Coordinates of N, CA and C in Angstrom, one line a residue:
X1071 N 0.9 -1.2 0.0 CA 0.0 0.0 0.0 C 0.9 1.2 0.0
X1072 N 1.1 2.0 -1.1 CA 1.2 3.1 -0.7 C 1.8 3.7 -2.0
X1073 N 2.3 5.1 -2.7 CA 3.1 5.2 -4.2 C 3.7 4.2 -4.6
X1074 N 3.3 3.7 -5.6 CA 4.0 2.6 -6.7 C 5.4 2.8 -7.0
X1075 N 6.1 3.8 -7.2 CA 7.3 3.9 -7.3 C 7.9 4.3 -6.1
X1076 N 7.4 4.9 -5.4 CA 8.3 5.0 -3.6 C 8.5 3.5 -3.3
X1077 N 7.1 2.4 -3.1 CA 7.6 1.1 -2.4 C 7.9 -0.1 -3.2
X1078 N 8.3 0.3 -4.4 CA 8.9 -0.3 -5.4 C 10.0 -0.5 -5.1
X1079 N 10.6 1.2 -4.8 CA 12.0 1.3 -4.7 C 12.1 1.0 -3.4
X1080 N 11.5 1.0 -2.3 CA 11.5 0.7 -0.8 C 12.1 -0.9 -0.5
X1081 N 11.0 -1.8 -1.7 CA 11.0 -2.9 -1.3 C 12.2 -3.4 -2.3
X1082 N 13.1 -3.3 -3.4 CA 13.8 -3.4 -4.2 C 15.1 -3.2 -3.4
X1083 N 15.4 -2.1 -2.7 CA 16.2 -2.1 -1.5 C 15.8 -2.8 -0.2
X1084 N 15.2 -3.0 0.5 CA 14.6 -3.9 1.7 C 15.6 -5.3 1.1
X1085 N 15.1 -5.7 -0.3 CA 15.1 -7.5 -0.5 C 16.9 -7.1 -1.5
X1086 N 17.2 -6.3 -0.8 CA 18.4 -6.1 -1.7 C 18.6 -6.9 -3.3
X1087 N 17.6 -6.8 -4.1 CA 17.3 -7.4 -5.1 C 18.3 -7.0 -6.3
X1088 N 18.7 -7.7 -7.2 CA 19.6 -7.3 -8.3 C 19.0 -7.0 -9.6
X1089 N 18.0 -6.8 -9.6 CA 17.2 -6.9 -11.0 C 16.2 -6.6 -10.6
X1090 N 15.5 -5.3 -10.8 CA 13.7 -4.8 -11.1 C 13.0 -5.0 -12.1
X1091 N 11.9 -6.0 -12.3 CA 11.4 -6.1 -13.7 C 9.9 -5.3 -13.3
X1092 N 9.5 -4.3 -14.4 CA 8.0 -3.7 -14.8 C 8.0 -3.8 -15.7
X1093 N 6.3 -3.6 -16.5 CA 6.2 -3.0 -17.5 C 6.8 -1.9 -18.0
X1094 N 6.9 -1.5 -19.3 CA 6.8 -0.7 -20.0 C 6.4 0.4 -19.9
X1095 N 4.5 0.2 -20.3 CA 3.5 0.8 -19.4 C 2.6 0.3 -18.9
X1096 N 2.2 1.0 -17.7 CA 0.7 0.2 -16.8 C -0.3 0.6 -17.4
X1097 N -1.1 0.9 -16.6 CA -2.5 1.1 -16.8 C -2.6 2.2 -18.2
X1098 N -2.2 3.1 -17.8 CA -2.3 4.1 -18.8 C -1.9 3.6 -20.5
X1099 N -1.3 2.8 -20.6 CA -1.3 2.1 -21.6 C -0.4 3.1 -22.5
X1100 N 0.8 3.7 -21.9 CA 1.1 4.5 -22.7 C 1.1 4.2 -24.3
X1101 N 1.8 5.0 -25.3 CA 2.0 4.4 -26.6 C 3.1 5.5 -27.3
X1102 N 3.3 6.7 -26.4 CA 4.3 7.6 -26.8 C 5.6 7.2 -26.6
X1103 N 5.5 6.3 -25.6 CA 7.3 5.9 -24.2 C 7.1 5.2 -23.4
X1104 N 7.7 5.1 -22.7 CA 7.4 4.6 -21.2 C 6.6 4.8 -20.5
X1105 N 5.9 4.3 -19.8 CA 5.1 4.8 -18.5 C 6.0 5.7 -17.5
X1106 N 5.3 6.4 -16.8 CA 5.7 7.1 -15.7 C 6.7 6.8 -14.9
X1107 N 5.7 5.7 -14.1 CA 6.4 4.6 -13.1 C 7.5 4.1 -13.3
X1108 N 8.0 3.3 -15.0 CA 8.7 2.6 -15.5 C 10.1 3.8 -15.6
X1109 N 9.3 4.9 -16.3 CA 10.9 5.3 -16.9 C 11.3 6.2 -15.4
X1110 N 10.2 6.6 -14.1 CA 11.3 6.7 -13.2 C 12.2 5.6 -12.3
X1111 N 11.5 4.5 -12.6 CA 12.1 3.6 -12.0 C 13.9 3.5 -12.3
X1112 N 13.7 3.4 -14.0 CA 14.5 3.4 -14.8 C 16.2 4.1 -14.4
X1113 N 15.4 5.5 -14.0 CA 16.0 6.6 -13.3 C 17.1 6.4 -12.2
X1114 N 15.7 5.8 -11.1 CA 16.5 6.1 -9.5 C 16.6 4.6 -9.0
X1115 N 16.1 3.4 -10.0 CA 16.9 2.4 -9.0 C 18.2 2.5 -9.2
X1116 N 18.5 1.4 -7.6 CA 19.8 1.0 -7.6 C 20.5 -0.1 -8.5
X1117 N 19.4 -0.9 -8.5 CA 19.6 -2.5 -9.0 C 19.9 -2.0 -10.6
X1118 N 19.7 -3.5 -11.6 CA 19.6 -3.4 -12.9 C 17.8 -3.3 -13.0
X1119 N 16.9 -2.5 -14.1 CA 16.0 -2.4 -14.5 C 16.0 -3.3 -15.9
X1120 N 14.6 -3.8 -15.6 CA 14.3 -5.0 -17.1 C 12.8 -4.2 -17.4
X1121 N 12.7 -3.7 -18.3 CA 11.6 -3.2 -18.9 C 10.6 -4.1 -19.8
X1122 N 9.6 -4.9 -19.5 CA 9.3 -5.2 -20.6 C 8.1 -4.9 -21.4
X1123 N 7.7 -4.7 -22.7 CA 6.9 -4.5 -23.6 C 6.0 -5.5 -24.0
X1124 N 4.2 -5.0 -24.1 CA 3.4 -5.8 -24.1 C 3.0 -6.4 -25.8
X1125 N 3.8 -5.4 -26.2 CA 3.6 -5.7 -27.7 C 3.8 -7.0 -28.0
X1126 N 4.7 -7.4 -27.9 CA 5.1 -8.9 -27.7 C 5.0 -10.1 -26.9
X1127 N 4.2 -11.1 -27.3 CA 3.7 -12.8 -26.3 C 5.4 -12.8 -25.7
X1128 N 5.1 -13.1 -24.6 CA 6.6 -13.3 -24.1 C 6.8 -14.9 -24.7
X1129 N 8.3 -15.3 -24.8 CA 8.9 -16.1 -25.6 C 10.3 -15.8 -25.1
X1130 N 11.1 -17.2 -25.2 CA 12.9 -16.9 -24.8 C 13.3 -16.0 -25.7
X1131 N 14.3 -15.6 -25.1 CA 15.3 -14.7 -25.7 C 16.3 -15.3 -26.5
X1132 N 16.0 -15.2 -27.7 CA 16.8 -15.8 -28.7 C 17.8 -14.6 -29.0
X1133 N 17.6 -13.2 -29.4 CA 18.7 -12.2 -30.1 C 18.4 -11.2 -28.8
X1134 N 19.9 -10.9 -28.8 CA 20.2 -9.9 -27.8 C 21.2 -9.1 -28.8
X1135 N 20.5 -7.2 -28.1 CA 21.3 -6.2 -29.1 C 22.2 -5.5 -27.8
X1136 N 23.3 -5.5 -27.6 CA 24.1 -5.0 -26.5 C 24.4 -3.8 -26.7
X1137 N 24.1 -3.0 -26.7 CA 24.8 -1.3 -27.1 C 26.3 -0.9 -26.3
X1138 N 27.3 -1.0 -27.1 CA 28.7 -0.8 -26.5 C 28.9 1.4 -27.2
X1139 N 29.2 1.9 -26.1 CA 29.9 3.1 -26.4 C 31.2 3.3 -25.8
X1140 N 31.7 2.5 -25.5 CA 33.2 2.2 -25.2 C 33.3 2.5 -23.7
X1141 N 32.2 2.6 -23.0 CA 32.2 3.3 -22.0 C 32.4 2.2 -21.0
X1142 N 32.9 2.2 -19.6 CA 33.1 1.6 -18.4 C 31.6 1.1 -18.5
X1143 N 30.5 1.2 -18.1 CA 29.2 1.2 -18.0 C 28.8 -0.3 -19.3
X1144 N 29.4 0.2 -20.4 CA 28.8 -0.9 -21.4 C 30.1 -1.8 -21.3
X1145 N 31.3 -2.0 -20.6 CA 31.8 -3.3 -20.6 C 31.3 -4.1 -19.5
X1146 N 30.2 -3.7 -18.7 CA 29.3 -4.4 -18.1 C 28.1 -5.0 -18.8
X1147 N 27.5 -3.6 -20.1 CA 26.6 -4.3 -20.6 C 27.1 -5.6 -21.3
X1148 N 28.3 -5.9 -21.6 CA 29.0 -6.7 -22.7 C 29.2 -8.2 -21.8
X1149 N 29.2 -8.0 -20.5 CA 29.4 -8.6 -19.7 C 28.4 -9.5 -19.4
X1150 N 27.5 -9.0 -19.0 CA 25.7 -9.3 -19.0 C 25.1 -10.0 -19.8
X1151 N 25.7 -9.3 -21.0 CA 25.1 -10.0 -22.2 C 26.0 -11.3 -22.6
X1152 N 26.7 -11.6 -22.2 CA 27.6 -12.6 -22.6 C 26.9 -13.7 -21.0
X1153 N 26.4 -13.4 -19.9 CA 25.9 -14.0 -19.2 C 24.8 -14.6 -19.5
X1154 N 23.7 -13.7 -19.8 CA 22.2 -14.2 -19.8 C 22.4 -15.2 -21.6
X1155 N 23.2 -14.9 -22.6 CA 23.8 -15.6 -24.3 C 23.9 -17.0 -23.3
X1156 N 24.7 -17.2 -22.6 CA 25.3 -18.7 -22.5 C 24.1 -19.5 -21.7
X1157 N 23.6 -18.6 -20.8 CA 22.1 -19.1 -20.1 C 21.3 -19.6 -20.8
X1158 N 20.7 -19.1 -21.8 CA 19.6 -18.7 -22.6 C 20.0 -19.3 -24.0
X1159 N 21.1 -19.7 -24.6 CA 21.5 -19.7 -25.5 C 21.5 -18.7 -26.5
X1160 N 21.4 -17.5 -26.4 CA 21.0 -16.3 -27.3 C 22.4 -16.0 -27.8
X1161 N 21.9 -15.0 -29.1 CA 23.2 -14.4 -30.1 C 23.1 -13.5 -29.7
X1162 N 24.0 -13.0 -29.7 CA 24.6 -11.4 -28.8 C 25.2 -10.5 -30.0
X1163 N 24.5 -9.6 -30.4 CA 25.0 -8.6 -31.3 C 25.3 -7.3 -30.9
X1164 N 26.4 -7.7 -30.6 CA 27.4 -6.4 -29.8 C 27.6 -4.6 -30.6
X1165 N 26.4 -4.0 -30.6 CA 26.2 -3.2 -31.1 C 26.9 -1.6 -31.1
X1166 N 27.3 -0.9 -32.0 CA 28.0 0.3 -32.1 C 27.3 1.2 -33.1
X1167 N 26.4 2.3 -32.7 CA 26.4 2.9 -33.4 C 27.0 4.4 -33.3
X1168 N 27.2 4.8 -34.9 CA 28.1 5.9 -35.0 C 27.7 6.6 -35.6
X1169 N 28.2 8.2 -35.7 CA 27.8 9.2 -37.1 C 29.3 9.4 -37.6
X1170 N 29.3 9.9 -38.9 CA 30.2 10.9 -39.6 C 30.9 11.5 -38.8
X1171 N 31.7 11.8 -38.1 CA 32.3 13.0 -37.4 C 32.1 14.7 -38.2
X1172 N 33.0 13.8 -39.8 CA 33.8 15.0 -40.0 C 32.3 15.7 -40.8
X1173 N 31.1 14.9 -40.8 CA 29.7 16.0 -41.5 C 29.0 16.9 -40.4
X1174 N 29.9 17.0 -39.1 CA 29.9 18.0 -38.3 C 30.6 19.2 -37.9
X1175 N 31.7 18.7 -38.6 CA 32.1 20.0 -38.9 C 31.9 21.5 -39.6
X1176 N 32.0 22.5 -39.1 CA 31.2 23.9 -39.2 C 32.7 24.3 -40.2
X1177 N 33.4 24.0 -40.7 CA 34.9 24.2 -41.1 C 35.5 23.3 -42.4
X1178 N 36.0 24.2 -42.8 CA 36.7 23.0 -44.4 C 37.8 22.3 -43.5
X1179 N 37.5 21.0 -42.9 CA 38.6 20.4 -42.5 C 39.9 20.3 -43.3
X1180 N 40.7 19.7 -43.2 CA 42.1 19.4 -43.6 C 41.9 18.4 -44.4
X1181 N 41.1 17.1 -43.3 CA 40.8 15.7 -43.8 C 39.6 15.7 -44.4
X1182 N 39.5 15.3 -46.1 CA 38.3 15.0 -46.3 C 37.4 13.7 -46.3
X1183 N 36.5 13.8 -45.5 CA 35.9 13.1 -44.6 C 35.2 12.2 -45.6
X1184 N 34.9 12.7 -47.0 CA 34.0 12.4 -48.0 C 34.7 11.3 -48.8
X1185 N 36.1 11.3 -49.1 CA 36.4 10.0 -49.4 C 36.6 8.8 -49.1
X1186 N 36.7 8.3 -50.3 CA 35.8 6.7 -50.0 C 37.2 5.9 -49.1
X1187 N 38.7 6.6 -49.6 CA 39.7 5.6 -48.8 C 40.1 6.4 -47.1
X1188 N 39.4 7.7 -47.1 CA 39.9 7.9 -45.3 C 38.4 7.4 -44.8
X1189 N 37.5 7.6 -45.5 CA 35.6 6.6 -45.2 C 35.9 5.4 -44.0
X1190 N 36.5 4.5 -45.4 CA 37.0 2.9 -45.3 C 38.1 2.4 -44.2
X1191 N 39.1 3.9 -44.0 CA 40.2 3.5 -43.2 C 39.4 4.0 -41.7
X1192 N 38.0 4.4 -41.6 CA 37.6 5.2 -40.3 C 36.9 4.0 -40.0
X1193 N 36.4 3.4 -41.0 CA 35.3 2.4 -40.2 C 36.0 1.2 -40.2
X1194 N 37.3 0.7 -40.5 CA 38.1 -0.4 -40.3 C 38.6 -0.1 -38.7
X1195 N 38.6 0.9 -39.0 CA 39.6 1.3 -37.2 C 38.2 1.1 -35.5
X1196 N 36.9 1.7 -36.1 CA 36.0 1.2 -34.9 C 35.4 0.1 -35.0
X1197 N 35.7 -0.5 -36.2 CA 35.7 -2.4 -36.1 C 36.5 -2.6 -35.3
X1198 N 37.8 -2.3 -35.5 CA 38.9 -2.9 -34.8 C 38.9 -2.7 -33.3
X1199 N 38.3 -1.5 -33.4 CA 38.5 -1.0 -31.9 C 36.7 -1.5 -31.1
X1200 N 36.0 -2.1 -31.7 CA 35.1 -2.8 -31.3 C 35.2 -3.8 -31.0
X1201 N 35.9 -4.6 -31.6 CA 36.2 -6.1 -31.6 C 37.0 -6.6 -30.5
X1202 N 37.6 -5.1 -30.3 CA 39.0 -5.5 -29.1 C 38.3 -5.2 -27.3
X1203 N 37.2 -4.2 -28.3 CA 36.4 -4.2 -26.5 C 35.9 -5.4 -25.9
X1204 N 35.2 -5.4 -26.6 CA 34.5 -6.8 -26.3 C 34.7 -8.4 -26.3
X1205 N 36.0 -8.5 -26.5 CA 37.0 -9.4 -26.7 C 36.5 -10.6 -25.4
X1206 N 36.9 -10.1 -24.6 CA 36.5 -10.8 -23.2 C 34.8 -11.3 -22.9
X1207 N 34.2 -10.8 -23.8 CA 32.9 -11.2 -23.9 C 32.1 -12.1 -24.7
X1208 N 33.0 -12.1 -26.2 CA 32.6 -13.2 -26.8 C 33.2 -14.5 -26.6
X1209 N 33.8 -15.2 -25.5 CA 34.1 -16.8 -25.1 C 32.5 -16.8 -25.1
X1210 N 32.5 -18.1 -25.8 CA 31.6 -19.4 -25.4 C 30.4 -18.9 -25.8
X1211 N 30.0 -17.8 -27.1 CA 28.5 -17.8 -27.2 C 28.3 -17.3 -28.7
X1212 N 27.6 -17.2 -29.0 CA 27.4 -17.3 -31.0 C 27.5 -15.4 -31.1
X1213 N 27.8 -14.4 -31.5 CA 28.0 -13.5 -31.4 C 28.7 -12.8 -32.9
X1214 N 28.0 -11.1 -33.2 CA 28.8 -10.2 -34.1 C 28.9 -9.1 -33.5
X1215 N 30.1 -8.7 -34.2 CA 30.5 -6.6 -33.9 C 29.7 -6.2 -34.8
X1216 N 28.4 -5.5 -34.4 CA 28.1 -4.5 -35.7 C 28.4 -3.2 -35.3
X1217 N 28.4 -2.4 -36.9 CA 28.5 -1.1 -36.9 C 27.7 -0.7 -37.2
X1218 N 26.4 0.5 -37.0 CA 25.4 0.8 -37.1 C 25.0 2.7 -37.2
X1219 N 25.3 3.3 -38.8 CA 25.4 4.9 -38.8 C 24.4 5.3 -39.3
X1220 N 24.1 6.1 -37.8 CA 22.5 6.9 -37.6 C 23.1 8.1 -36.6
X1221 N 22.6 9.0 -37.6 CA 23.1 10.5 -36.5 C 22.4 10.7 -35.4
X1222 N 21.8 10.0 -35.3 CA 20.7 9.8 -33.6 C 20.8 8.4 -32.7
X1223 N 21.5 8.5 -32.4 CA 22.3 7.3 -31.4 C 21.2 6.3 -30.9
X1224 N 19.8 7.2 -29.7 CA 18.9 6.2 -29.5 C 18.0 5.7 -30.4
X1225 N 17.8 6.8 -31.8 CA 17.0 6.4 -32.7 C 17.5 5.1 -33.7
X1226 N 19.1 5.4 -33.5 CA 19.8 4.2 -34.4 C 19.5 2.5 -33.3
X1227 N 20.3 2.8 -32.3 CA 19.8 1.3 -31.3 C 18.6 1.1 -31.6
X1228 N 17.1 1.4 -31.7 CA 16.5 1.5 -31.9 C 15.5 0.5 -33.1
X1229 N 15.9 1.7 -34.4 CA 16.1 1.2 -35.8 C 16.6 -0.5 -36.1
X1230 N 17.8 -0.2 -35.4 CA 19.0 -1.8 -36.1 C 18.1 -3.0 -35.1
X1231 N 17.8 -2.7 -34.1 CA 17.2 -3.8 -32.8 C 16.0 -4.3 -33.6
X1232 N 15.1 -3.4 -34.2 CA 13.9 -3.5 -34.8 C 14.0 -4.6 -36.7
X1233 N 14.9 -3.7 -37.1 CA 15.7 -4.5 -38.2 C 16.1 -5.5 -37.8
X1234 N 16.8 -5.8 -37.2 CA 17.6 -7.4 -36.8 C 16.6 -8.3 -35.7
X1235 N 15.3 -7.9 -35.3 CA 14.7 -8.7 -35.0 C 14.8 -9.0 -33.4
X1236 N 15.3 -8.3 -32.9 CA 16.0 -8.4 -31.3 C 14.9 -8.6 -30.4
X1237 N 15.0 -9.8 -29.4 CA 14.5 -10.0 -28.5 C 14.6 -9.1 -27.4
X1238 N 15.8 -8.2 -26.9 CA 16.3 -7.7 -25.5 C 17.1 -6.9 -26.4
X1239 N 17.3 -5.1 -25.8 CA 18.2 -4.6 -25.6 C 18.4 -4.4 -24.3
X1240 N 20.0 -4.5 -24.4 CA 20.4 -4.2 -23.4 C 21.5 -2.9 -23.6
X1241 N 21.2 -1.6 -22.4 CA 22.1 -0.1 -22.6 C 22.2 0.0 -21.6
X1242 N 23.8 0.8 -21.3 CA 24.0 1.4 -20.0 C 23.1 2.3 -19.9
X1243 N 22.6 2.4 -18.5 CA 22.0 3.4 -17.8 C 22.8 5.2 -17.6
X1244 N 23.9 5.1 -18.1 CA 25.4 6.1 -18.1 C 26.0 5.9 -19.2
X1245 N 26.0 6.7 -20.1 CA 27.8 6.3 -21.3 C 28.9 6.8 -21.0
X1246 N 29.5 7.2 -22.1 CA 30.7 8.7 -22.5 C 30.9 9.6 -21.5
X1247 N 29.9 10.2 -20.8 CA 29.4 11.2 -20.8 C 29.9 11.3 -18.7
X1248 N 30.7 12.5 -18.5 CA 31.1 12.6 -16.9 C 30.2 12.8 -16.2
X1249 N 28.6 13.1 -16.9 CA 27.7 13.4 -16.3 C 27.4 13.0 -14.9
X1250 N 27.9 12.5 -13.6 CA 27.9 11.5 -13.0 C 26.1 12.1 -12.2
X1251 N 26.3 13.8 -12.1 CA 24.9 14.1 -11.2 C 23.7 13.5 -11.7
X1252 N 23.6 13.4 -13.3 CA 22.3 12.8 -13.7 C 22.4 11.3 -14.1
X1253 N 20.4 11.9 -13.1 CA 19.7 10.6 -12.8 C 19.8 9.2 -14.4
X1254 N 19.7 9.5 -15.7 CA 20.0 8.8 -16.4 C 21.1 9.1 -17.5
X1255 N 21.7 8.4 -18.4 CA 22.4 8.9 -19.6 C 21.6 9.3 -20.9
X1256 N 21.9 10.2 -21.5 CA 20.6 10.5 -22.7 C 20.6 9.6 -23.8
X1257 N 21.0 9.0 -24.0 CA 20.9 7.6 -24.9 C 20.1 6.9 -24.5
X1258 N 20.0 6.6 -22.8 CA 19.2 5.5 -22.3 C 17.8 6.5 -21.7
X1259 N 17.7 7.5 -22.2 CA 16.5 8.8 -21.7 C 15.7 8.6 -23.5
X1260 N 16.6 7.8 -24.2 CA 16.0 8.4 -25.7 C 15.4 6.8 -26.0
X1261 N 15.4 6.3 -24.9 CA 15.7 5.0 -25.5 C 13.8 4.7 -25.2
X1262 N 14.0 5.1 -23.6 CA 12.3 5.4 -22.8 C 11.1 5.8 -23.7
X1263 N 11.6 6.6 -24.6 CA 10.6 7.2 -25.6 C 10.7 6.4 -26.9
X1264 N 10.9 4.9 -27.0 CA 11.0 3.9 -27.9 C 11.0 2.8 -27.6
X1265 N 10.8 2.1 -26.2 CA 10.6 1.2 -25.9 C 9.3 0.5 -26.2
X1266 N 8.2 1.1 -26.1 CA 7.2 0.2 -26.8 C 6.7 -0.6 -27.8
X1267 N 7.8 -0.3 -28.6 CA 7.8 -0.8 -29.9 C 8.4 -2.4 -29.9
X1268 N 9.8 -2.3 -28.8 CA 10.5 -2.9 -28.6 C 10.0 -4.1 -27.6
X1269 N 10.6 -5.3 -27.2 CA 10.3 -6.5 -26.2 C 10.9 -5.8 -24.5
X1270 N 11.9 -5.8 -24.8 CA 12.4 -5.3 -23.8 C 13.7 -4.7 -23.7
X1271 N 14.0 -3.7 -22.3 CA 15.3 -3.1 -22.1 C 15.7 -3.0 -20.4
X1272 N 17.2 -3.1 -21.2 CA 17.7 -3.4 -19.9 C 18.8 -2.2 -19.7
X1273 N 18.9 -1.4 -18.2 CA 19.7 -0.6 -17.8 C 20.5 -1.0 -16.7
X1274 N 22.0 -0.8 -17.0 CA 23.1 -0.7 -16.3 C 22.6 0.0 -15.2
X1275 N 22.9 0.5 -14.5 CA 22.6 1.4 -13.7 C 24.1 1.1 -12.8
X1276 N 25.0 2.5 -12.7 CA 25.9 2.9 -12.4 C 26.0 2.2 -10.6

């Protein structure tokens, strides 16, 4: 008895629990994002949060999309997902998405960004440097490095998870980003407002 998300989080701490699973959305049935409840839970637990979506009859988790941004935070997600892969038997598609750098530039760079041989030599180097993060992650489970270029980071996880058919994303609750004061990372704030579409998501939580 009493606010749904106060003894949520009351009893989530009480049972020192490692994993919060809700809906998506409750009652209100959202259809923009997340529910209320869900995306502050998202926010202020301590534990990991498992979101899941009603769109879909639940069924095992066959494809897992892992969102790596090189960050401390996603060599956990990479970690996780290499946990629940060997459990469950699931394919783990160790996800990266990226933009253009240099089509942000406000300046005639030096390097032009537009050809096809410094293109080819930029996206051979965050393969490489994808492959080497998550190195420790792919023992013992069916797994790819993708690379995935969408100038809108949550909209891209999003898109490719939807395209490749994904059972579970899983994203840090924190990236890149020193932000340590805020309650979420905006990747994982962009992600709230596209979950319904999706089965389910999972946050690191710092």
């Amino acid at each position: 008895v009493g606010a749904p998300l106060a003894e949520i989080l009351s009893q989530a701490h009480k049972l020192e629990a490692d994993l919060v699973v809700a809906g998506v959305s409750g009652a209100g049935n959202s259809k923009a994002g997340a529910g209320s409840v869900a995306s502050k839970l998202a926010r202020r637990a301590s534990p990991r949060v498992l979101l899941a979506s009603p769109v879909h009859p639940p069924k095992a988790v066959r494809k897992i999309t892992a969102c790596i941004d090189f960050s401390d935070n996603s060599r956990e997600v990479a970690a996780a997902a290499q946990q629940l892969a060997l459990r469950e038997g699931a394919h783990v598609d160790f996800l990266h998405v990226w933009n253009e750098p240099w089509l942000a530039m406000s300046y005639d760079a030096p390097v032009a960004g537009a050809t096809t041989k410094f293109r080819d030599g930029y996206i051979e180097d965050l393969r490489g440097s994808l492959k080497e993060f998550v190195s420790d992650a792919v023992e013992g489970i069916q797994c790819a490095e993708v690379l995935y270029n969408s100038a809108n980071h949550g909209r891209g996880i999003a898109s490719y998870a939807q395209e490749s058919d994904s059972d579970l994303i899983m994203v840090g609750g924190k990236g890149r980003s020193n932000l340590h004061y805020m309650p979420l990372g905006s990747i994982a704030e962009r992600m709230l407002g596209t979950l319904p579409r999706l089965l389910a998501a999972l946050a690191q939580m710092p």
